[in-house]
Amino acid sequence: NGTQFSLSGSTGKVIVLHIMGVGCHGQINPINDNQLAQLGTVCDSFCGEEAVTLMTVAVATCPSSDLAQIRAAYNITWMLGNDYDDGTMDIAQKYATQGDGTIALIDKAFHISDSYSTITASALSSKINQLLGA
């Protein structure tokens, strides 16, 4: 929505970070269809909770990569930003260890706890609860 955010702004929280490539005109790979659906379910349980932050960071290199259209199409209510808005892909280079569609789980101490190429909403929710100490 144009609001800038940083990962470090969520220090002390469990961060669910999804990295996805976005082609010109908003195309995404099928892995991200799945990941966004899983994150939507996870968001139903955790969005609005102070101790958890969900973020999808797109790598959208074309001016025609319409993230607002993607937000609407997938009902993304969590943070959605473009890692390439400054001409670099520093977040993707650091956290996309499983390639396009990576979901990285970052603990409260800002360490990568786990990284997934695909994960179900129930498994991800369980991992989040473990990191929360629930």
mmCIF file of N, CA and C in Angstrom:
data_model
loop_
_atom_site.group_PDB
_atom_site.id
_atom_site.type_symbol
_atom_site.label_atom_id
_atom_site.label_comp_id
_atom_site.label_asym_id
_atom_site.label_seq_id
_atom_site.Cartn_x
_atom_site.Cartn_y
_atom_site.Cartn_z
ATOM 1 N N ASN A 1 0.811 -1.207 0.000
ATOM 2 C CA ASN A 1 0.000 0.000 0.000
ATOM 3 C C ASN A 1 0.851 1.267 0.000
ATOM 4 N N GLY A 2 2.147 1.116 -0.235
ATOM 5 C CA GLY A 2 3.038 2.265 -0.273
ATOM 6 C C GLY A 2 3.740 2.559 1.035
ATOM 7 N N THR A 3 3.355 1.888 2.106
ATOM 8 C CA THR A 3 4.001 2.089 3.395
ATOM 9 C C THR A 3 5.297 1.300 3.433
ATOM 10 N N GLN A 4 6.383 1.952 3.796
ATOM 11 C CA GLN A 4 7.652 1.239 3.890
ATOM 12 C C GLN A 4 7.737 0.514 5.228
ATOM 13 N N PHE A 5 8.350 -0.658 5.205
ATOM 14 C CA PHE A 5 8.573 -1.410 6.424
ATOM 15 C C PHE A 5 9.912 -2.100 6.325
ATOM 16 N N SER A 6 10.428 -2.512 7.473
ATOM 17 C CA SER A 6 11.703 -3.231 7.490
ATOM 18 C C SER A 6 11.550 -4.461 8.365
ATOM 19 N N LEU A 7 12.377 -5.430 8.093
ATOM 20 C CA LEU A 7 12.377 -6.630 8.929
ATOM 21 C C LEU A 7 12.785 -6.297 10.353
ATOM 22 N N SER A 8 13.758 -5.404 10.493
ATOM 23 C CA SER A 8 14.241 -5.072 11.827
ATOM 24 C C SER A 8 13.167 -4.400 12.678
ATOM 25 N N GLY A 9 12.135 -3.855 12.046
ATOM 26 C CA GLY A 9 11.025 -3.276 12.789
ATOM 27 C C GLY A 9 10.191 -4.315 13.511
ATOM 28 N N SER A 10 10.423 -5.578 13.204
ATOM 29 C CA SER A 10 9.681 -6.669 13.845
ATOM 30 C C SER A 10 10.550 -7.487 14.789
ATOM 31 N N THR A 11 11.704 -6.963 15.164
ATOM 32 C CA THR A 11 12.564 -7.652 16.120
ATOM 33 C C THR A 11 11.775 -7.894 17.408
ATOM 34 N N GLY A 12 11.930 -9.084 17.979
ATOM 35 C CA GLY A 12 11.203 -9.450 19.184
ATOM 36 C C GLY A 12 9.909 -10.178 18.883
ATOM 37 N N LYS A 13 9.598 -10.322 17.596
ATOM 38 C CA LYS A 13 8.410 -11.048 17.171
ATOM 39 C C LYS A 13 8.830 -12.266 16.372
ATOM 40 N N VAL A 14 7.933 -13.213 16.225
ATOM 41 C CA VAL A 14 8.135 -14.306 15.283
ATOM 42 C C VAL A 14 7.725 -13.760 13.924
ATOM 43 N N ILE A 15 8.605 -13.901 12.938
ATOM 44 C CA ILE A 15 8.343 -13.374 11.604
ATOM 45 C C ILE A 15 8.185 -14.539 10.632
ATOM 46 N N VAL A 16 7.110 -14.514 9.883
ATOM 47 C CA VAL A 16 6.901 -15.446 8.788
ATOM 48 C C VAL A 16 7.148 -14.629 7.525
ATOM 49 N N LEU A 17 8.226 -14.967 6.823
ATOM 50 C CA LEU A 17 8.660 -14.186 5.669
ATOM 51 C C LEU A 17 8.546 -15.033 4.407
ATOM 52 N N HIS A 18 7.715 -14.600 3.485
ATOM 53 C CA HIS A 18 7.505 -15.286 2.213
ATOM 54 C C HIS A 18 8.171 -14.458 1.116
ATOM 55 N N ILE A 19 9.024 -15.100 0.330
ATOM 56 C CA ILE A 19 9.703 -14.431 -0.781
ATOM 57 C C ILE A 19 9.116 -14.962 -2.079
ATOM 58 N N MET A 20 8.656 -14.050 -2.944
ATOM 59 C CA MET A 20 8.115 -14.516 -4.226
ATOM 60 C C MET A 20 8.538 -13.596 -5.354
ATOM 61 N N GLY A 21 8.909 -14.226 -6.464
ATOM 62 C CA GLY A 21 9.198 -13.494 -7.676
ATOM 63 C C GLY A 21 7.901 -13.099 -8.365
ATOM 64 N N VAL A 22 7.888 -11.905 -8.916
ATOM 65 C CA VAL A 22 6.716 -11.417 -9.652
ATOM 66 C C VAL A 22 7.175 -10.959 -11.017
ATOM 67 N N GLY A 23 6.579 -11.526 -12.057
ATOM 68 C CA GLY A 23 6.924 -11.150 -13.411
ATOM 69 C C GLY A 23 6.226 -9.867 -13.830
ATOM 70 N N CYS A 24 6.573 -9.425 -15.016
ATOM 71 C CA CYS A 24 5.896 -8.262 -15.572
ATOM 72 C C CYS A 24 4.408 -8.572 -15.688
ATOM 73 N N HIS A 25 3.581 -7.627 -15.405
ATOM 74 C CA HIS A 25 2.120 -7.757 -15.445
ATOM 75 C C HIS A 25 1.590 -8.671 -14.349
ATOM 76 N N GLY A 26 2.396 -8.918 -13.306
ATOM 77 C CA GLY A 26 1.915 -9.602 -12.119
ATOM 78 C C GLY A 26 1.910 -11.112 -12.125
ATOM 79 N N GLN A 27 2.591 -11.749 -13.077
ATOM 80 C CA GLN A 27 2.617 -13.213 -13.084
ATOM 81 C C GLN A 27 3.447 -13.726 -11.905
ATOM 82 N N ILE A 28 2.932 -14.805 -11.276
ATOM 83 C CA ILE A 28 3.695 -15.472 -10.227
ATOM 84 C C ILE A 28 3.735 -16.960 -10.535
ATOM 85 N N ASN A 29 4.744 -17.639 -10.020
ATOM 86 C CA ASN A 29 4.882 -19.078 -10.206
ATOM 87 C C ASN A 29 3.834 -19.820 -9.378
ATOM 88 N N PRO A 30 3.420 -21.006 -9.835
ATOM 89 C CA PRO A 30 2.404 -21.781 -9.117
ATOM 90 C C PRO A 30 2.751 -22.049 -7.650
ATOM 91 N N ILE A 31 4.024 -22.174 -7.312
ATOM 92 C CA ILE A 31 4.394 -22.403 -5.908
ATOM 93 C C ILE A 31 3.843 -21.291 -5.028
ATOM 94 N N ASN A 32 3.806 -20.072 -5.574
ATOM 95 C CA ASN A 32 3.321 -18.955 -4.771
ATOM 96 C C ASN A 32 1.805 -18.940 -4.632
ATOM 97 N N ASP A 33 1.077 -19.534 -5.594
ATOM 98 C CA ASP A 33 -0.367 -19.718 -5.408
ATOM 99 C C ASP A 33 -0.596 -20.508 -4.132
ATOM 100 N N ASN A 34 0.149 -21.615 -3.984
ATOM 101 C CA ASN A 34 0.039 -22.453 -2.803
ATOM 102 C C ASN A 34 0.479 -21.706 -1.552
ATOM 103 N N GLN A 35 1.634 -21.059 -1.615
ATOM 104 C CA GLN A 35 2.152 -20.391 -0.424
ATOM 105 C C GLN A 35 1.201 -19.294 0.054
ATOM 106 N N LEU A 36 0.633 -18.525 -0.883
ATOM 107 C CA LEU A 36 -0.283 -17.456 -0.490
ATOM 108 C C LEU A 36 -1.560 -18.021 0.128
ATOM 109 N N ALA A 37 -2.039 -19.144 -0.388
ATOM 110 C CA ALA A 37 -3.218 -19.783 0.209
ATOM 111 C C ALA A 37 -2.912 -20.250 1.630
ATOM 112 N N GLN A 38 -1.747 -20.865 1.836
ATOM 113 C CA GLN A 38 -1.359 -21.336 3.171
ATOM 114 C C GLN A 38 -1.206 -20.152 4.128
ATOM 115 N N LEU A 39 -0.584 -19.074 3.644
ATOM 116 C CA LEU A 39 -0.393 -17.894 4.491
ATOM 117 C C LEU A 39 -1.726 -17.248 4.847
ATOM 118 N N GLY A 40 -2.689 -17.285 3.935
ATOM 119 C CA GLY A 40 -4.013 -16.754 4.244
ATOM 120 C C GLY A 40 -4.644 -17.483 5.417
ATOM 121 N N THR A 41 -4.499 -18.796 5.440
ATOM 122 C CA THR A 41 -5.023 -19.588 6.552
ATOM 123 C C THR A 41 -4.271 -19.287 7.841
ATOM 124 N N VAL A 42 -2.947 -19.170 7.750
ATOM 125 C CA VAL A 42 -2.139 -18.830 8.931
ATOM 126 C C VAL A 42 -2.517 -17.444 9.446
ATOM 127 N N CYS A 43 -2.757 -16.534 8.533
ATOM 128 C CA CYS A 43 -3.134 -15.171 8.924
ATOM 129 C C CYS A 43 -4.443 -15.170 9.710
ATOM 130 N N ASP A 44 -5.366 -16.042 9.344
ATOM 131 C CA ASP A 44 -6.631 -16.123 10.083
ATOM 132 C C ASP A 44 -6.390 -16.356 11.570
ATOM 133 N N SER A 45 -5.322 -17.078 11.890
ATOM 134 C CA SER A 45 -5.014 -17.375 13.290
ATOM 135 C C SER A 45 -4.080 -16.363 13.944
ATOM 136 N N PHE A 46 -3.160 -15.783 13.156
ATOM 137 C CA PHE A 46 -2.091 -15.000 13.779
ATOM 138 C C PHE A 46 -2.056 -13.517 13.430
ATOM 139 N N CYS A 47 -2.681 -13.088 12.353
ATOM 140 C CA CYS A 47 -2.648 -11.660 12.014
ATOM 141 C C CYS A 47 -3.386 -10.876 13.104
ATOM 142 N N GLY A 48 -2.796 -9.800 13.513
ATOM 143 C CA GLY A 48 -3.368 -9.012 14.593
ATOM 144 C C GLY A 48 -2.788 -9.361 15.948
ATOM 145 N N GLU A 49 -2.058 -10.473 16.012
ATOM 146 C CA GLU A 49 -1.383 -10.848 17.250
ATOM 147 C C GLU A 49 -0.086 -10.059 17.350
ATOM 148 N N GLU A 50 0.167 -9.482 18.481
ATOM 149 C CA GLU A 50 1.355 -8.651 18.666
ATOM 150 C C GLU A 50 2.671 -9.401 18.461
ATOM 151 N N ALA A 51 2.696 -10.678 18.787
ATOM 152 C CA ALA A 51 3.951 -11.424 18.798
ATOM 153 C C ALA A 51 4.326 -12.035 17.452
ATOM 154 N N VAL A 52 3.480 -11.865 16.411
ATOM 155 C CA VAL A 52 3.723 -12.492 15.119
ATOM 156 C C VAL A 52 3.541 -11.467 14.002
ATOM 157 N N THR A 53 4.458 -11.510 13.035
ATOM 158 C CA THR A 53 4.350 -10.662 11.844
ATOM 159 C C THR A 53 4.461 -11.542 10.609
ATOM 160 N N LEU A 54 3.512 -11.396 9.700
ATOM 161 C CA LEU A 54 3.574 -12.070 8.399
ATOM 162 C C LEU A 54 3.958 -11.032 7.351
ATOM 163 N N MET A 55 4.887 -11.414 6.476
ATOM 164 C CA MET A 55 5.326 -10.532 5.399
ATOM 165 C C MET A 55 5.506 -11.335 4.123
ATOM 166 N N THR A 56 5.011 -10.817 3.024
ATOM 167 C CA THR A 56 5.359 -11.337 1.713
ATOM 168 C C THR A 56 6.204 -10.270 1.052
ATOM 169 N N VAL A 57 7.401 -10.661 0.659
ATOM 170 C CA VAL A 57 8.306 -9.742 -0.015
ATOM 171 C C VAL A 57 8.446 -10.209 -1.455
ATOM 172 N N ALA A 58 7.969 -9.371 -2.360
ATOM 173 C CA ALA A 58 8.033 -9.672 -3.780
ATOM 174 C C ALA A 58 9.337 -9.153 -4.357
ATOM 175 N N VAL A 59 9.795 -9.823 -5.384
ATOM 176 C CA VAL A 59 10.884 -9.308 -6.198
ATOM 177 C C VAL A 59 10.225 -8.975 -7.533
ATOM 178 N N ALA A 60 9.831 -7.726 -7.659
ATOM 179 C CA ALA A 60 9.109 -7.250 -8.840
ATOM 180 C C ALA A 60 9.980 -6.218 -9.541
ATOM 181 N N THR A 61 10.575 -6.614 -10.653
ATOM 182 C CA THR A 61 11.540 -5.746 -11.331
ATOM 183 C C THR A 61 10.925 -4.890 -12.432
ATOM 184 N N CYS A 62 9.687 -5.157 -12.799
ATOM 185 C CA CYS A 62 9.032 -4.396 -13.870
ATOM 186 C C CYS A 62 8.081 -3.364 -13.275
ATOM 187 N N PRO A 63 8.043 -2.181 -13.854
ATOM 188 C CA PRO A 63 7.080 -1.186 -13.385
ATOM 189 C C PRO A 63 5.633 -1.672 -13.510
ATOM 190 N N SER A 64 5.383 -2.627 -14.408
ATOM 191 C CA SER A 64 4.019 -3.125 -14.613
ATOM 192 C C SER A 64 3.660 -4.285 -13.689
ATOM 193 N N SER A 65 4.548 -4.641 -12.768
ATOM 194 C CA SER A 65 4.243 -5.698 -11.787
ATOM 195 C C SER A 65 3.332 -5.092 -10.733
ATOM 196 N N ASP A 66 2.053 -5.318 -10.863
ATOM 197 C CA ASP A 66 1.046 -4.648 -10.048
ATOM 198 C C ASP A 66 0.806 -5.409 -8.744
ATOM 199 N N LEU A 67 1.499 -4.994 -7.689
ATOM 200 C CA LEU A 67 1.348 -5.680 -6.407
ATOM 201 C C LEU A 67 -0.034 -5.448 -5.803
ATOM 202 N N ALA A 68 -0.656 -4.316 -6.097
ATOM 203 C CA ALA A 68 -2.011 -4.066 -5.590
ATOM 204 C C ALA A 68 -2.983 -5.080 -6.179
ATOM 205 N N GLN A 69 -2.789 -5.437 -7.434
ATOM 206 C CA GLN A 69 -3.636 -6.440 -8.079
ATOM 207 C C GLN A 69 -3.436 -7.806 -7.411
ATOM 208 N N ILE A 70 -2.186 -8.148 -7.110
ATOM 209 C CA ILE A 70 -1.893 -9.414 -6.427
ATOM 210 C C ILE A 70 -2.502 -9.402 -5.027
ATOM 211 N N ARG A 71 -2.360 -8.280 -4.322
ATOM 212 C CA ARG A 71 -2.948 -8.156 -2.973
ATOM 213 C C ARG A 71 -4.450 -8.444 -3.026
ATOM 214 N N ALA A 72 -5.134 -7.853 -3.982
ATOM 215 C CA ALA A 72 -6.584 -8.033 -4.097
ATOM 216 C C ALA A 72 -6.937 -9.462 -4.522
ATOM 217 N N ALA A 73 -6.223 -10.000 -5.499
ATOM 218 C CA ALA A 73 -6.541 -11.332 -6.029
ATOM 219 C C ALA A 73 -6.373 -12.423 -4.977
ATOM 220 N N TYR A 74 -5.411 -12.267 -4.082
ATOM 221 C CA TYR A 74 -5.130 -13.292 -3.073
ATOM 222 C C TYR A 74 -5.591 -12.885 -1.666
ATOM 223 N N ASN A 75 -6.309 -11.764 -1.583
ATOM 224 C CA ASN A 75 -6.820 -11.283 -0.301
ATOM 225 C C ASN A 75 -5.705 -11.198 0.744
ATOM 226 N N ILE A 76 -4.601 -10.592 0.361
ATOM 227 C CA ILE A 76 -3.451 -10.451 1.256
ATOM 228 C C ILE A 76 -3.734 -9.311 2.228
ATOM 229 N N THR A 77 -3.857 -9.664 3.503
ATOM 230 C CA THR A 77 -4.116 -8.657 4.532
ATOM 231 C C THR A 77 -2.877 -8.392 5.391
ATOM 232 N N TRP A 78 -1.829 -9.161 5.154
ATOM 233 C CA TRP A 78 -0.576 -8.969 5.877
ATOM 234 C C TRP A 78 0.329 -8.059 5.042
ATOM 235 N N MET A 79 1.525 -7.779 5.548
ATOM 236 C CA MET A 79 2.451 -6.888 4.845
ATOM 237 C C MET A 79 2.858 -7.480 3.504
ATOM 238 N N LEU A 80 2.866 -6.636 2.489
ATOM 239 C CA LEU A 80 3.309 -7.022 1.150
ATOM 240 C C LEU A 80 4.159 -5.892 0.620
ATOM 241 N N GLY A 81 5.387 -6.202 0.248
ATOM 242 C CA GLY A 81 6.278 -5.170 -0.262
ATOM 243 C C GLY A 81 7.126 -5.692 -1.398
ATOM 244 N N ASN A 82 7.875 -4.775 -1.984
ATOM 245 C CA ASN A 82 8.747 -5.093 -3.107
ATOM 246 C C ASN A 82 10.196 -4.946 -2.682
ATOM 247 N N ASP A 83 10.924 -6.037 -2.725
ATOM 248 C CA ASP A 83 12.345 -6.019 -2.368
ATOM 249 C C ASP A 83 13.164 -5.261 -3.400
ATOM 250 N N TYR A 84 12.632 -5.094 -4.597
ATOM 251 C CA TYR A 84 13.401 -4.462 -5.664
ATOM 252 C C TYR A 84 13.102 -2.969 -5.797
ATOM 253 N N ASP A 85 12.323 -2.403 -4.903
ATOM 254 C CA ASP A 85 11.980 -0.985 -5.028
ATOM 255 C C ASP A 85 13.194 -0.065 -4.923
ATOM 256 N N ASP A 86 14.269 -0.555 -4.335
ATOM 257 C CA ASP A 86 15.500 0.233 -4.237
ATOM 258 C C ASP A 86 16.568 -0.241 -5.226
ATOM 259 N N GLY A 87 16.184 -1.132 -6.144
ATOM 260 C CA GLY A 87 17.110 -1.615 -7.163
ATOM 261 C C GLY A 87 17.998 -2.759 -6.712
ATOM 262 N N THR A 88 17.794 -3.243 -5.493
ATOM 263 C CA THR A 88 18.565 -4.387 -5.003
ATOM 264 C C THR A 88 17.589 -5.466 -4.540
ATOM 265 N N MET A 89 18.110 -6.647 -4.348
ATOM 266 C CA MET A 89 17.295 -7.758 -3.848
ATOM 267 C C MET A 89 17.928 -8.308 -2.583
ATOM 268 N N ASP A 90 18.215 -7.428 -1.640
ATOM 269 C CA ASP A 90 18.952 -7.838 -0.451
ATOM 270 C C ASP A 90 18.170 -8.804 0.441
ATOM 271 N N ILE A 91 16.869 -8.634 0.559
ATOM 272 C CA ILE A 91 16.087 -9.544 1.394
ATOM 273 C C ILE A 91 16.013 -10.923 0.736
ATOM 274 N N ALA A 92 15.686 -10.941 -0.546
ATOM 275 C CA ALA A 92 15.599 -12.220 -1.275
ATOM 276 C C ALA A 92 16.942 -12.944 -1.267
ATOM 277 N N GLN A 93 18.024 -12.214 -1.475
ATOM 278 C CA GLN A 93 19.333 -12.858 -1.499
ATOM 279 C C GLN A 93 19.681 -13.477 -0.157
ATOM 280 N N LYS A 94 19.221 -12.884 0.928
ATOM 281 C CA LYS A 94 19.549 -13.407 2.250
ATOM 282 C C LYS A 94 18.610 -14.531 2.696
ATOM 283 N N TYR A 95 17.313 -14.416 2.366
ATOM 284 C CA TYR A 95 16.332 -15.315 2.961
ATOM 285 C C TYR A 95 15.729 -16.339 2.008
ATOM 286 N N ALA A 96 15.855 -16.185 0.702
ATOM 287 C CA ALA A 96 15.222 -17.122 -0.246
ATOM 288 C C ALA A 96 16.098 -18.345 -0.455
ATOM 289 N N THR A 97 16.379 -19.048 0.617
ATOM 290 C CA THR A 97 17.286 -20.189 0.576
ATOM 291 C C THR A 97 16.699 -21.373 -0.184
ATOM 292 N N GLN A 98 15.375 -21.420 -0.335
ATOM 293 C CA GLN A 98 14.714 -22.508 -1.051
ATOM 294 C C GLN A 98 14.260 -22.060 -2.451
ATOM 295 N N GLY A 99 14.677 -20.884 -2.871
ATOM 296 C CA GLY A 99 14.281 -20.362 -4.176
ATOM 297 C C GLY A 99 12.968 -19.608 -4.107
ATOM 298 N N ASP A 100 12.370 -19.391 -5.278
ATOM 299 C CA ASP A 100 11.101 -18.673 -5.353
ATOM 300 C C ASP A 100 10.060 -19.408 -4.529
ATOM 301 N N GLY A 101 9.330 -18.667 -3.710
ATOM 302 C CA GLY A 101 8.316 -19.271 -2.861
ATOM 303 C C GLY A 101 8.797 -19.616 -1.466
ATOM 304 N N THR A 102 10.059 -19.355 -1.158
ATOM 305 C CA THR A 102 10.594 -19.659 0.170
ATOM 306 C C THR A 102 9.753 -19.004 1.258
ATOM 307 N N ILE A 103 9.484 -19.770 2.294
ATOM 308 C CA ILE A 103 8.931 -19.217 3.521
ATOM 309 C C ILE A 103 9.994 -19.423 4.596
ATOM 310 N N ALA A 104 10.479 -18.316 5.130
ATOM 311 C CA ALA A 104 11.474 -18.363 6.206
ATOM 312 C C ALA A 104 10.774 -18.020 7.511
ATOM 313 N N LEU A 105 11.060 -18.786 8.521
ATOM 314 C CA LEU A 105 10.517 -18.554 9.854
ATOM 315 C C LEU A 105 11.652 -17.998 10.704
ATOM 316 N N ILE A 106 11.448 -16.797 11.224
ATOM 317 C CA ILE A 106 12.489 -16.086 11.966
ATOM 318 C C ILE A 106 12.025 -15.952 13.415
ATOM 319 N N ASP A 107 12.893 -16.366 14.341
ATOM 320 C CA ASP A 107 12.504 -16.355 15.751
ATOM 321 C C ASP A 107 12.611 -14.955 16.354
ATOM 322 N N LYS A 108 12.217 -14.829 17.611
ATOM 323 C CA LYS A 108 12.178 -13.532 18.290
ATOM 324 C C LYS A 108 13.556 -12.890 18.415
ATOM 325 N N ALA A 109 14.611 -13.696 18.387
ATOM 326 C CA ALA A 109 15.976 -13.179 18.468
ATOM 327 C C ALA A 109 16.524 -12.827 17.083
ATOM 328 N N PHE A 110 15.674 -12.912 16.055
ATOM 329 C CA PHE A 110 16.005 -12.541 14.685
ATOM 330 C C PHE A 110 16.965 -13.534 14.031
ATOM 331 N N HIS A 111 16.799 -14.809 14.385
ATOM 332 C CA HIS A 111 17.556 -15.888 13.754
ATOM 333 C C HIS A 111 16.607 -16.710 12.883
ATOM 334 N N ILE A 112 17.114 -17.184 11.756
ATOM 335 C CA ILE A 112 16.296 -18.043 10.907
ATOM 336 C C ILE A 112 16.131 -19.373 11.626
ATOM 337 N N SER A 113 14.900 -19.699 11.954
ATOM 338 C CA SER A 113 14.594 -20.944 12.634
ATOM 339 C C SER A 113 14.474 -22.081 11.621
ATOM 340 N N ASP A 114 13.718 -21.836 10.567
ATOM 341 C CA ASP A 114 13.492 -22.828 9.526
ATOM 342 C C ASP A 114 13.248 -22.109 8.213
ATOM 343 N N SER A 115 13.416 -22.855 7.118
ATOM 344 C CA SER A 115 13.151 -22.342 5.790
ATOM 345 C C SER A 115 12.482 -23.454 4.992
ATOM 346 N N TYR A 116 11.422 -23.109 4.275
ATOM 347 C CA TYR A 116 10.623 -24.122 3.595
ATOM 348 C C TYR A 116 10.408 -23.762 2.129
ATOM 349 N N SER A 117 10.425 -24.791 1.289
ATOM 350 C CA SER A 117 10.048 -24.589 -0.110
ATOM 351 C C SER A 117 8.542 -24.738 -0.254
ATOM 352 N N THR A 118 7.937 -25.508 0.611
ATOM 353 C CA THR A 118 6.485 -25.634 0.698
ATOM 354 C C THR A 118 6.150 -26.140 2.092
ATOM 355 N N ILE A 119 5.029 -25.657 2.620
ATOM 356 C CA ILE A 119 4.603 -26.064 3.960
ATOM 357 C C ILE A 119 3.096 -25.838 4.059
ATOM 358 N N THR A 120 2.432 -26.707 4.790
ATOM 359 C CA THR A 120 0.997 -26.541 4.990
ATOM 360 C C THR A 120 0.751 -25.493 6.075
ATOM 361 N N ALA A 121 -0.443 -24.949 6.060
ATOM 362 C CA ALA A 121 -0.812 -23.963 7.070
ATOM 363 C C ALA A 121 -0.754 -24.566 8.473
ATOM 364 N N SER A 122 -1.204 -25.804 8.624
ATOM 365 C CA SER A 122 -1.206 -26.419 9.954
ATOM 366 C C SER A 122 0.215 -26.652 10.463
ATOM 367 N N ALA A 123 1.113 -27.094 9.587
ATOM 368 C CA ALA A 123 2.505 -27.296 10.005
ATOM 369 C C ALA A 123 3.171 -25.963 10.343
ATOM 370 N N LEU A 124 2.901 -24.934 9.539
ATOM 371 C CA LEU A 124 3.485 -23.626 9.810
ATOM 372 C C LEU A 124 2.932 -23.051 11.115
ATOM 373 N N SER A 125 1.648 -23.198 11.348
ATOM 374 C CA SER A 125 1.047 -22.714 12.595
ATOM 375 C C SER A 125 1.660 -23.408 13.801
ATOM 376 N N SER A 126 1.903 -24.702 13.678
ATOM 377 C CA SER A 126 2.536 -25.457 14.753
ATOM 378 C C SER A 126 3.939 -24.923 15.035
ATOM 379 N N LYS A 127 4.702 -24.668 13.979
ATOM 380 C CA LYS A 127 6.065 -24.128 14.143
ATOM 381 C C LYS A 127 6.028 -22.751 14.792
ATOM 382 N N ILE A 128 5.073 -21.916 14.393
ATOM 383 C CA ILE A 128 4.943 -20.585 14.991
ATOM 384 C C ILE A 128 4.641 -20.715 16.478
ATOM 385 N N ASN A 129 3.704 -21.596 16.819
ATOM 386 C CA ASN A 129 3.364 -21.797 18.240
ATOM 387 C C ASN A 129 4.563 -22.288 19.032
ATOM 388 N N GLN A 130 5.391 -23.148 18.449
ATOM 389 C CA GLN A 130 6.610 -23.601 19.143
ATOM 390 C C GLN A 130 7.526 -22.421 19.438
ATOM 391 N N LEU A 131 7.691 -21.538 18.451
ATOM 392 C CA LEU A 131 8.576 -20.383 18.638
ATOM 393 C C LEU A 131 7.997 -19.389 19.634
ATOM 394 N N LEU A 132 6.671 -19.357 19.743
ATOM 395 C CA LEU A 132 6.033 -18.488 20.719
ATOM 396 C C LEU A 132 6.071 -19.084 22.124
ATOM 397 N N GLY A 133 6.437 -20.364 22.197
ATOM 398 C CA GLY A 133 6.466 -21.044 23.484
ATOM 399 C C GLY A 133 5.095 -21.492 23.935
ATOM 400 N N ALA A 134 4.170 -21.593 22.973
ATOM 401 C CA ALA A 134 2.798 -21.995 23.309
ATOM 402 C C ALA A 134 2.671 -23.503 23.387
#
